[in-house]
Short mmCIF file of C-alpha atoms in Angstrom, two decimals:
data_model
loop_
_atom_site.label_atom_id
_atom_site.label_comp_id
_atom_site.label_asym_id
_atom_site.label_seq_id
_atom_site.Cartn_x
_atom_site.Cartn_y
_atom_site.Cartn_z
CA UNK A 28 -147.91 173.48 -98.08
CA UNK A 29 -145.63 175.09 -95.30
CA UNK A 30 -143.81 172.52 -93.00
CA UNK A 31 -143.91 173.94 -89.32
CA UNK A 32 -140.77 173.28 -87.46
CA UNK A 33 -140.04 173.19 -83.83
CA UNK A 34 -137.11 174.50 -81.96
CA UNK A 35 -135.14 172.78 -78.95
CA UNK A 36 -136.35 175.61 -76.75
CA UNK A 37 -139.92 174.96 -77.18
CA UNK A 38 -139.62 171.28 -76.06
CA UNK A 39 -142.80 170.47 -73.90
CA UNK A 40 -143.58 167.05 -72.51
CA UNK A 41 -147.27 167.53 -73.18
CA UNK A 42 -146.66 167.49 -77.14
CA UNK A 43 -146.08 164.20 -78.63
CA UNK A 44 -145.26 165.02 -82.43
CA UNK A 45 -142.19 167.08 -83.10
CA UNK A 46 -140.58 168.26 -86.50
CA UNK A 47 -137.06 169.55 -86.13
CA UNK A 48 -134.81 171.03 -88.70
CA UNK A 49 -131.28 169.98 -87.31
CA UNK A 50 -127.48 170.22 -88.23
CA UNK A 51 -125.49 167.36 -87.31
CA UNK A 52 -122.36 169.01 -85.73
CA UNK A 53 -120.41 165.87 -84.24
CA UNK A 54 -120.86 162.25 -84.50
CA UNK A 55 -119.03 159.39 -82.78
CA UNK A 56 -119.40 156.04 -81.55
CA UNK A 57 -119.21 154.39 -78.20
CA UNK A 58 -117.75 150.86 -78.22
CA UNK A 59 -118.96 148.13 -75.95
CA UNK A 60 -116.65 147.78 -72.96
CA UNK A 61 -116.55 143.82 -73.16
CA UNK A 62 -116.65 143.41 -76.84
CA UNK A 63 -114.74 146.42 -78.35
CA UNK A 64 -115.64 145.27 -82.00
CA UNK A 65 -119.22 146.12 -81.30
CA UNK A 66 -120.81 149.53 -81.09
CA UNK A 67 -122.67 150.22 -77.83
CA UNK A 68 -124.31 153.55 -78.94
CA UNK A 69 -123.91 156.30 -81.51
CA UNK A 70 -123.59 159.79 -79.73
CA UNK A 71 -123.96 163.15 -81.62
CA UNK A 72 -124.18 166.83 -81.07
CA UNK A 73 -127.13 168.46 -83.10
CA UNK A 74 -127.94 172.11 -83.51
CA UNK A 75 -131.24 173.61 -84.37
CA UNK A 76 -131.70 176.57 -86.81
CA UNK A 77 -131.75 179.03 -83.87
CA UNK A 78 -128.11 177.75 -82.79
CA UNK A 79 -129.23 175.79 -79.72
CA UNK A 80 -126.96 172.55 -79.42
CA UNK A 81 -127.76 169.55 -77.57
CA UNK A 82 -126.08 166.03 -77.32
CA UNK A 83 -128.17 162.86 -78.06
CA UNK A 84 -127.47 159.18 -78.24
CA UNK A 85 -128.94 156.26 -80.37
CA UNK A 86 -129.10 153.09 -78.40
CA UNK A 87 -127.47 149.90 -79.47
CA UNK A 88 -130.84 148.42 -80.59
CA UNK A 89 -131.66 151.41 -82.96
CA UNK A 90 -128.29 151.55 -84.51
CA UNK A 91 -129.24 149.48 -87.59
CA UNK A 92 -132.10 151.64 -88.46
CA UNK A 93 -130.10 155.03 -88.07
CA UNK A 94 -126.45 154.35 -89.29
CA UNK A 95 -127.00 154.92 -92.68
CA UNK A 96 -129.20 158.03 -92.39
CA UNK A 97 -126.94 160.09 -90.39
CA UNK A 98 -124.39 162.50 -92.07
CA UNK A 99 -121.94 164.71 -90.30
#
């Protein structure tokens, strides 16, 4: 079975399901401005297999789900 992957340049709001093969280039945490011991978001730069890079963020309420799955 061949897995079809999508590319960032083909993103279309009409399609709901995507399958990206990406590299995590850079990863950093944004601290909360009021409580500096708490993470407000995780920001990252990711690159698809064609070399197109985008910056994305994981909001505070999803950090627990994604923190252990990301490897730079």
